Short mmCIF file of the C-alpha atoms (twelve columns), coordinates in Angstrom:
data_MODEL
# 
_entry.id   MODEL 
# 
loop_
_atom_site.group_PDB 
_atom_site.id 
_atom_site.type_symbol 
_atom_site.label_atom_id 
_atom_site.label_alt_id 
_atom_site.label_comp_id 
_atom_site.label_asym_id 
_atom_site.label_seq_id 
_atom_site.Cartn_x 
_atom_site.Cartn_y 
_atom_site.Cartn_z 
_atom_site.pdbx_PDB_model_num 
ATOM 1  C CA . MET A 1  8.283   128.942 67.459 1 
ATOM 2  C CA . THR A 2  10.857  128.444 64.727 1 
ATOM 3  C CA . TYR A 3  14.069  126.601 65.251 1 
ATOM 4  C CA . ASN A 4  16.998  126.072 62.894 1 
ATOM 5  C CA . ILE A 5  18.265  122.578 62.192 1 
ATOM 6  C CA . HIS A 6  21.118  122.781 64.623 1 
ATOM 7  C CA . GLU A 7  18.763  123.846 67.453 1 
ATOM 8  C CA . ALA A 8  16.350  121.188 66.568 1 
ATOM 9  C CA . LYS A 9  18.982  118.510 66.683 1 
ATOM 10 C CA . THR A 10 20.290  119.759 69.983 1 
ATOM 11 C CA . HIS A 11 16.813  120.113 71.617 1 
ATOM 12 C CA . LEU A 12 14.864  117.468 69.809 1 
ATOM 13 C CA . SER A 13 13.322  115.875 73.010 1 
ATOM 14 C CA . ARG A 14 12.212  119.276 74.247 1 
ATOM 15 C CA . LEU A 15 10.677  120.254 70.811 1 
ATOM 16 C CA . LEU A 16 8.842   116.942 70.594 1 
ATOM 17 C CA . GLU A 17 7.326   117.494 74.038 1 
ATOM 18 C CA . MET A 18 6.315   121.038 72.982 1 
ATOM 19 C CA . ALA A 19 4.583   119.734 69.859 1 
ATOM 20 C CA . ARG A 20 2.894   116.971 71.937 1 
ATOM 21 C CA . CYS A 21 1.439   119.709 74.173 1 
ATOM 22 C CA . GLY A 22 0.022   121.466 71.127 1 
ATOM 23 C CA . GLU A 23 2.689   124.165 70.635 1 
ATOM 24 C CA . LYS A 24 3.544   124.972 66.963 1 
ATOM 25 C CA . VAL A 25 7.152   123.881 66.253 1 
ATOM 26 C CA . ILE A 26 8.699   124.767 62.903 1 
ATOM 27 C CA . ILE A 27 12.136  123.725 61.745 1 
ATOM 28 C CA . ALA A 28 13.932  125.924 59.314 1 
ATOM 29 C CA . LYS A 29 16.863  125.576 56.998 1 
ATOM 30 C CA . SER A 30 18.812  128.659 56.117 1 
ATOM 31 C CA . GLY A 31 15.956  130.684 57.536 1 
ATOM 32 C CA . HIS A 32 13.287  129.031 55.400 1 
ATOM 33 C CA . PRO A 33 10.638  126.880 57.112 1 
ATOM 34 C CA . VAL A 34 10.880  123.233 55.854 1 
ATOM 35 C CA . ALA A 35 8.991   121.211 58.425 1 
ATOM 36 C CA . GLU A 36 6.468   121.444 61.300 1 
ATOM 37 C CA . LEU A 37 6.346   118.988 64.217 1 
ATOM 38 C CA . ILE A 38 2.777   117.973 64.914 1 
ATOM 39 C CA . PRO A 39 1.595   115.360 67.420 1 
ATOM 40 C CA . ILE A 40 0.106   112.022 66.371 1 
ATOM 41 C CA . LYS A 41 -3.398  111.640 67.723 1 
ATOM 42 C CA . ASP A 42 -3.689  108.939 70.369 1 
ATOM 43 C CA . LYS A 43 -6.396  107.060 68.539 1 
ATOM 44 C CA . ILE A 44 -8.236  107.417 65.292 1 
ATOM 45 C CA . SER A 45 -11.871 108.094 65.736 1 
ATOM 46 C CA . LYS A 46 -14.188 105.623 64.164 1 
ATOM 47 C CA . ARG A 47 -16.503 106.768 61.366 1 
ATOM 48 C CA . VAL A 48 -20.158 106.997 62.427 1 
ATOM 49 C CA . ILE A 49 -22.590 105.909 59.860 1 
ATOM 50 C CA . GLY A 50 -24.843 108.844 58.904 1 
ATOM 51 C CA . SER A 51 -22.586 111.485 60.554 1 
ATOM 52 C CA . ALA A 52 -22.392 113.473 57.257 1 
ATOM 53 C CA . LYS A 53 -26.122 113.333 56.741 1 
ATOM 54 C CA . GLY A 54 -27.358 116.622 55.182 1 
ATOM 55 C CA . GLN A 55 -23.754 117.753 54.392 1 
ATOM 56 C CA . VAL A 56 -23.412 115.956 51.076 1 
ATOM 57 C CA . GLU A 57 -25.560 116.733 47.996 1 
ATOM 58 C CA . ILE A 58 -25.539 114.798 44.747 1 
ATOM 59 C CA . LYS A 59 -26.639 117.072 41.929 1 
ATOM 60 C CA . PRO A 60 -29.368 115.836 39.582 1 
ATOM 61 C CA . ASP A 61 -26.950 116.072 36.555 1 
ATOM 62 C CA . PHE A 62 -24.398 113.847 38.247 1 
ATOM 63 C CA . ASP A 63 -23.369 111.193 35.646 1 
ATOM 64 C CA . ASP A 64 -23.193 107.465 36.552 1 
ATOM 65 C CA . ILE A 65 -19.714 105.983 36.489 1 
ATOM 66 C CA . PRO A 66 -19.104 104.200 33.171 1 
ATOM 67 C CA . GLY A 67 -19.252 100.392 33.475 1 
ATOM 68 C CA . GLU A 68 -15.661 99.818  32.260 1 
ATOM 69 C CA . ILE A 69 -14.344 101.918 35.143 1 
ATOM 70 C CA . VAL A 70 -16.435 100.069 37.728 1 
ATOM 71 C CA . ASP A 71 -15.374 96.772  36.221 1 
ATOM 72 C CA . GLY A 72 -11.757 97.834  36.729 1 
ATOM 73 C CA . PHE A 73 -12.227 97.832  40.470 1 
ATOM 74 C CA . TYR A 74 -13.129 94.129  40.391 1 
ATOM 75 C CA . LYS A 75 -10.247 92.812  38.233 1 
# 
């Protein structure tokens, strides 16, 4: 649903609850969408080593990173 700024200010608690429950909430200014309320995930999932195995490919013509660039990370 789309709400104008006045409606959003008036019903912010309700709109936050709607977004938390997964409903799409868009706030518009002068009829133009400017923001979308989205829920923050409860916890960030940890990365699992090897979970992208088989999904990433390094092409044979991939160039090594020049030494001066690598050195810049350690200065």
